[in-house]
mmCIF file of C-alpha atoms and ligand atoms in Angstrom:
data_model
loop_
_atom_site.group_PDB
_atom_site.id
_atom_site.type_symbol
_atom_site.label_atom_id
_atom_site.label_comp_id
_atom_site.label_asym_id
_atom_site.label_seq_id
_atom_site.Cartn_x
_atom_site.Cartn_y
_atom_site.Cartn_z
ATOM 1 C CA MET A 203 3.901 -26.095 22.336
ATOM 2 C CA ILE A 204 0.226 -25.724 23.264
ATOM 3 C CA GLN A 205 -2.848 -25.454 21.077
ATOM 4 C CA THR A 206 -4.355 -21.976 21.458
ATOM 5 C CA ASP A 207 -6.676 -19.557 19.692
ATOM 6 C CA PHE A 208 -5.643 -17.740 16.513
ATOM 7 C CA THR A 209 -5.609 -14.230 18.033
ATOM 8 C CA ALA A 210 -3.189 -15.142 20.820
ATOM 9 C CA ALA A 211 -0.729 -16.828 18.467
ATOM 10 C CA TYR A 212 -0.942 -14.058 15.827
ATOM 11 C CA ALA A 213 -0.321 -11.341 18.416
ATOM 12 C CA ARG A 214 2.918 -13.130 19.353
ATOM 13 C CA ILE A 215 4.289 -13.507 15.790
ATOM 14 C CA HIS A 216 3.155 -10.580 13.668
ATOM 15 C CA LEU A 217 5.732 -7.921 14.649
ATOM 16 C CA PRO A 218 8.151 -6.589 13.539
ATOM 17 C CA ALA A 219 6.623 -6.031 10.113
ATOM 18 C CA LYS A 220 7.243 -3.980 7.035
ATOM 19 C CA VAL A 221 4.410 -1.558 6.395
ATOM 20 C CA VAL A 222 3.766 0.078 3.035
ATOM 21 C CA LEU A 223 1.401 2.545 1.403
ATOM 22 C CA ALA A 224 -0.612 1.978 -1.753
ATOM 23 C CA VAL A 225 -1.539 4.923 -3.930
ATOM 24 C CA THR A 226 -4.715 4.454 -5.966
ATOM 25 C CA GLN A 227 -6.764 6.626 -8.291
ATOM 26 C CA LYS A 228 -10.142 7.794 -6.976
ATOM 27 C CA PRO A 229 -13.203 7.018 -9.105
ATOM 28 C CA HIS A 230 -14.058 10.715 -9.496
ATOM 29 C CA GLY A 231 -10.585 12.237 -9.789
ATOM 30 C CA GLY A 232 -7.592 12.648 -7.533
ATOM 31 C CA TYR A 233 -5.625 9.998 -5.668
ATOM 32 C CA ASN A 234 -5.868 8.099 -2.374
ATOM 33 C CA LEU A 235 -3.377 6.533 0.066
ATOM 34 C CA ILE A 236 -3.833 3.460 2.275
ATOM 35 C CA THR A 237 -1.461 1.967 4.874
ATOM 36 C CA LEU A 238 -0.918 -1.791 4.403
ATOM 37 C CA GLU A 239 0.782 -4.516 6.354
ATOM 38 C CA TRP A 240 -0.598 -7.334 4.213
ATOM 39 C CA PHE A 241 1.465 -7.389 1.046
ATOM 40 C CA MET A 242 4.137 -9.594 -0.543
ATOM 41 C CA ARG A 243 6.314 -10.104 -3.616
ATOM 42 C CA THR A 244 4.796 -12.850 -5.773
ATOM 43 C CA SER A 245 6.911 -13.145 -8.957
ATOM 44 C CA ILE A 246 10.536 -12.692 -10.053
ATOM 45 C CA VAL A 247 10.015 -12.368 -13.827
ATOM 46 C CA PRO A 248 8.077 -10.245 -14.306
ATOM 47 C CA PRO A 249 8.294 -8.645 -10.860
ATOM 48 C CA MET A 250 4.927 -8.608 -9.081
ATOM 49 C CA PHE A 251 3.507 -7.608 -5.695
ATOM 50 C CA ALA A 252 0.201 -8.638 -4.093
ATOM 51 C CA ILE A 253 -1.761 -6.427 -1.699
ATOM 52 C CA SER A 254 -4.713 -7.446 0.487
ATOM 53 C CA ILE A 255 -7.481 -4.843 0.766
ATOM 54 C CA GLY A 256 -10.452 -5.036 3.167
ATOM 55 C CA HIS A 257 -13.912 -4.923 1.634
ATOM 56 C CA SER A 258 -14.842 -1.869 3.712
ATOM 57 C CA ARG A 259 -11.914 0.243 2.437
ATOM 58 C CA PHE A 260 -12.402 3.143 0.045
ATOM 59 C CA SER A 261 -9.203 1.894 -1.646
ATOM 60 C CA LEU A 262 -11.115 -1.208 -2.777
ATOM 61 C CA GLU A 263 -13.574 0.989 -4.705
ATOM 62 C CA CYS A 264 -10.606 2.798 -6.248
ATOM 63 C CA LEU A 265 -8.926 -0.457 -7.339
ATOM 64 C CA GLU A 266 -12.180 -1.840 -8.749
ATOM 65 C CA THR A 267 -12.482 1.313 -10.884
ATOM 66 C CA THR A 268 -8.883 1.880 -11.991
ATOM 67 C CA ARG A 269 -6.643 -1.170 -12.200
ATOM 68 C CA PHE A 270 -3.373 0.390 -11.082
ATOM 69 C CA PHE A 271 -1.596 1.049 -7.796
ATOM 70 C CA ASN A 272 1.735 2.445 -6.688
ATOM 71 C CA LEU A 273 3.307 0.427 -3.868
ATOM 72 C CA VAL A 274 5.306 2.796 -1.657
ATOM 73 C CA PHE A 275 7.965 1.598 0.801
ATOM 74 C CA PRO A 276 8.141 4.486 3.299
ATOM 75 C CA ALA A 277 11.230 5.973 4.872
ATOM 76 C CA SER A 278 11.780 5.810 8.635
ATOM 77 C CA ALA A 279 10.842 9.512 8.899
ATOM 78 C CA GLN A 280 7.349 8.857 7.488
ATOM 79 C CA LYS A 281 5.724 7.187 10.504
ATOM 80 C CA ALA A 282 3.145 9.992 10.954
ATOM 81 C CA LEU A 283 2.053 9.616 7.331
ATOM 82 C CA LEU A 284 1.524 5.865 7.824
ATOM 83 C CA THR A 285 -0.524 6.453 10.961
ATOM 84 C CA TYR A 286 -2.684 9.077 9.255
ATOM 85 C CA CYS A 287 -3.319 7.026 6.113
ATOM 86 C CA GLY A 288 -4.067 3.941 8.226
ATOM 87 C CA SER A 289 -6.682 5.629 10.417
ATOM 88 C CA ASN A 290 -8.559 7.927 8.006
ATOM 89 C CA SER A 291 -10.621 7.049 4.952
ATOM 90 C CA GLY A 292 -10.370 8.687 1.561
ATOM 91 C CA ARG A 293 -14.179 8.666 1.585
ATOM 92 C CA ASP A 294 -14.100 11.470 4.180
ATOM 93 C CA LEU A 295 -11.050 13.542 3.229
ATOM 94 C CA ASP A 296 -8.250 13.966 0.726
ATOM 95 C CA LYS A 297 -5.119 12.404 2.252
ATOM 96 C CA PHE A 298 -2.735 14.152 -0.157
ATOM 97 C CA THR A 299 -4.144 17.579 0.769
ATOM 98 C CA GLU A 300 -4.417 16.853 4.489
ATOM 99 C CA THR A 301 -0.897 15.450 4.913
ATOM 100 C CA GLY A 302 0.843 17.721 2.411
ATOM 101 C CA VAL A 303 2.968 14.738 1.338
ATOM 102 C CA GLU A 304 5.224 15.676 -1.563
ATOM 103 C CA TYR A 305 4.898 13.817 -4.857
ATOM 104 C CA PHE A 306 5.458 14.011 -8.587
ATOM 105 C CA PRO A 307 3.572 12.235 -11.399
ATOM 106 C CA GLY A 308 4.792 8.720 -12.180
ATOM 107 C CA LYS A 309 4.990 7.087 -15.573
ATOM 108 C CA LEU A 310 1.994 4.741 -15.168
ATOM 109 C CA ARG A 311 -1.278 6.702 -15.449
ATOM 110 C CA LYS A 312 0.560 9.563 -13.654
ATOM 111 C CA LEU A 313 0.023 7.836 -10.278
ATOM 112 C CA PRO A 314 1.804 9.989 -7.660
ATOM 113 C CA ILE A 315 5.340 8.960 -6.694
ATOM 114 C CA LEU A 316 6.050 9.867 -3.041
ATOM 115 C CA LYS A 317 9.219 11.923 -3.277
ATOM 116 C CA ASP A 318 10.627 11.208 0.225
ATOM 117 C CA ALA A 319 9.819 7.464 0.424
ATOM 118 C CA THR A 320 12.494 4.766 0.205
ATOM 119 C CA ALA A 321 11.050 3.159 -2.936
ATOM 120 C CA ASN A 322 7.996 3.318 -5.211
ATOM 121 C CA PHE A 323 6.808 0.505 -7.513
ATOM 122 C CA GLU A 324 4.207 1.393 -10.146
ATOM 123 C CA CYS A 325 1.957 -1.657 -10.674
ATOM 124 C CA GLU A 326 -0.799 -2.744 -13.037
ATOM 125 C CA ILE A 327 -3.305 -5.277 -11.668
ATOM 126 C CA VAL A 328 -3.060 -8.586 -13.544
ATOM 127 C CA SER A 329 -5.169 -10.834 -11.287
ATOM 128 C CA GLN A 330 -7.186 -10.864 -8.072
ATOM 129 C CA VAL A 331 -8.734 -13.319 -5.643
ATOM 130 C CA ARG A 332 -11.247 -12.954 -2.836
ATOM 131 C CA SER A 333 -9.774 -13.880 0.552
ATOM 132 C CA GLY A 334 -12.476 -13.845 3.221
ATOM 133 C CA ASP A 335 -13.199 -10.201 4.042
ATOM 134 C CA HIS A 336 -10.331 -8.907 1.841
ATOM 135 C CA ASN A 337 -9.496 -8.951 -1.895
ATOM 136 C CA ILE A 338 -5.944 -9.771 -2.954
ATOM 137 C CA TYR A 339 -4.767 -7.762 -5.974
ATOM 138 C CA VAL A 340 -1.669 -8.925 -7.835
ATOM 139 C CA GLY A 341 0.144 -6.118 -9.627
ATOM 140 C CA GLN A 342 2.897 -6.324 -12.227
ATOM 141 C CA VAL A 343 5.624 -3.745 -11.667
ATOM 142 C CA HIS A 344 6.179 -1.456 -14.649
ATOM 143 C CA TYR A 345 8.352 1.307 -13.195
ATOM 144 C CA THR A 346 10.577 1.464 -10.091
ATOM 145 C CA TRP A 347 11.887 4.445 -8.118
ATOM 146 C CA LEU A 348 14.506 4.437 -5.342
ATOM 147 C CA ASN A 349 15.953 6.866 -2.772
ATOM 148 C CA LYS A 350 19.200 5.075 -1.916
ATOM 149 C CA GLU A 351 19.945 7.279 1.097
ATOM 150 C CA ASN A 352 16.530 6.842 2.819
ATOM 151 C CA GLU A 353 16.312 4.147 5.489
ATOM 152 C CA LEU A 354 13.245 1.857 5.297
ATOM 153 C CA PHE A 355 10.487 2.147 7.910
ATOM 154 C CA TYR A 356 9.848 -0.923 10.118
ATOM 155 C CA TYR A 357 6.753 -1.347 12.263
ATOM 156 C CA ILE A 358 8.091 -2.585 15.632
ATOM 157 C CA HIS A 359 5.176 -2.213 18.043
HETATM 158 C C1 LIG B 291 -0.190 -0.544 10.489
HETATM 159 C C2 LIG B 291 -1.467 -0.712 9.686
HETATM 160 C C3 LIG B 291 -1.557 -1.732 8.745
HETATM 161 C C4 LIG B 291 -2.729 -1.906 7.980
HETATM 162 N N1 LIG B 291 -2.794 -2.910 7.055
HETATM 163 C C5 LIG B 291 -3.912 -3.046 6.259
HETATM 164 C C6 LIG B 291 -3.957 -4.044 5.228
HETATM 165 O O1 LIG B 291 -3.001 -4.780 4.972
HETATM 166 N N2 LIG B 291 -5.093 -4.118 4.485
HETATM 167 C C7 LIG B 291 -6.180 -3.298 4.697
HETATM 168 O O2 LIG B 291 -7.203 -3.418 3.988
HETATM 169 N N3 LIG B 291 -6.145 -2.333 5.673
HETATM 170 C C8 LIG B 291 -5.042 -2.187 6.425
HETATM 171 N N4 LIG B 291 -4.989 -1.204 7.393
HETATM 172 C C9 LIG B 291 -6.182 -0.341 7.602
HETATM 173 C C10 LIG B 291 -6.308 0.768 6.551
HETATM 174 O O3 LIG B 291 -5.059 1.405 6.314
HETATM 175 C C11 LIG B 291 -7.335 1.820 7.058
HETATM 176 O O4 LIG B 291 -8.590 1.176 7.244
HETATM 177 C C12 LIG B 291 -7.490 3.016 6.123
HETATM 178 O O5 LIG B 291 -8.102 4.061 6.845
HETATM 179 C C13 LIG B 291 -8.305 2.710 4.869
HETATM 180 O O6 LIG B 291 -8.301 3.852 4.066
HETATM 181 P P1 LIG B 291 -9.284 4.012 2.802
HETATM 182 O O7 LIG B 291 -10.705 3.869 3.321
HETATM 183 O O8 LIG B 291 -9.000 5.417 2.296
HETATM 184 O O9 LIG B 291 -8.929 2.966 1.804
HETATM 185 C C14 LIG B 291 -3.832 -1.022 8.161
HETATM 186 C C15 LIG B 291 -3.724 0.021 9.096
HETATM 187 C C16 LIG B 291 -2.558 0.183 9.848
HETATM 188 C C17 LIG B 291 -2.463 1.323 10.836
#
């Protein structure tokens, strides 16, 4: 064991990782998608998930306006969607239109449910905390959707 800098140690330990998408509502209508590696389950009863959103992200403006998100666990076939939503901003384009991803309205504020994902969790924000250059939003799960036959996507490298 040697003492080293943070970046070197983090590069060694951070993969493989689960990567998810969060659907949010745009301030002026429509919906946005963001790719996220920084998320976790935070409560058993009631079930809750936390997501960490960078201050520069359009998704942060969306979450500050409308206090709901849908946490989407993608299927292994959805890698291209994750790449697109993780490298383009909803400030510049509409990710639902551009990707043509299929969805239907959920039960919480009609947030889109991604039809071909492995699972969708519709969440309402119940608390938040600033964490350096990100905000952590804790969402309580209200509705859950599952595609039993779809294998989960893992980010390997
Ligand atoms: C694999 C991967 C994981 C990412 N994880 C996060 C994350 O946990 N939090 C975050 O704020 N941005 C994360 N990003 C960056 C955002 O997805 C990216 O900046 C996106 O374009 C922001 O979209 P928006 O401006 O529409 O919100 C990640 C990107 C990739 C490719």
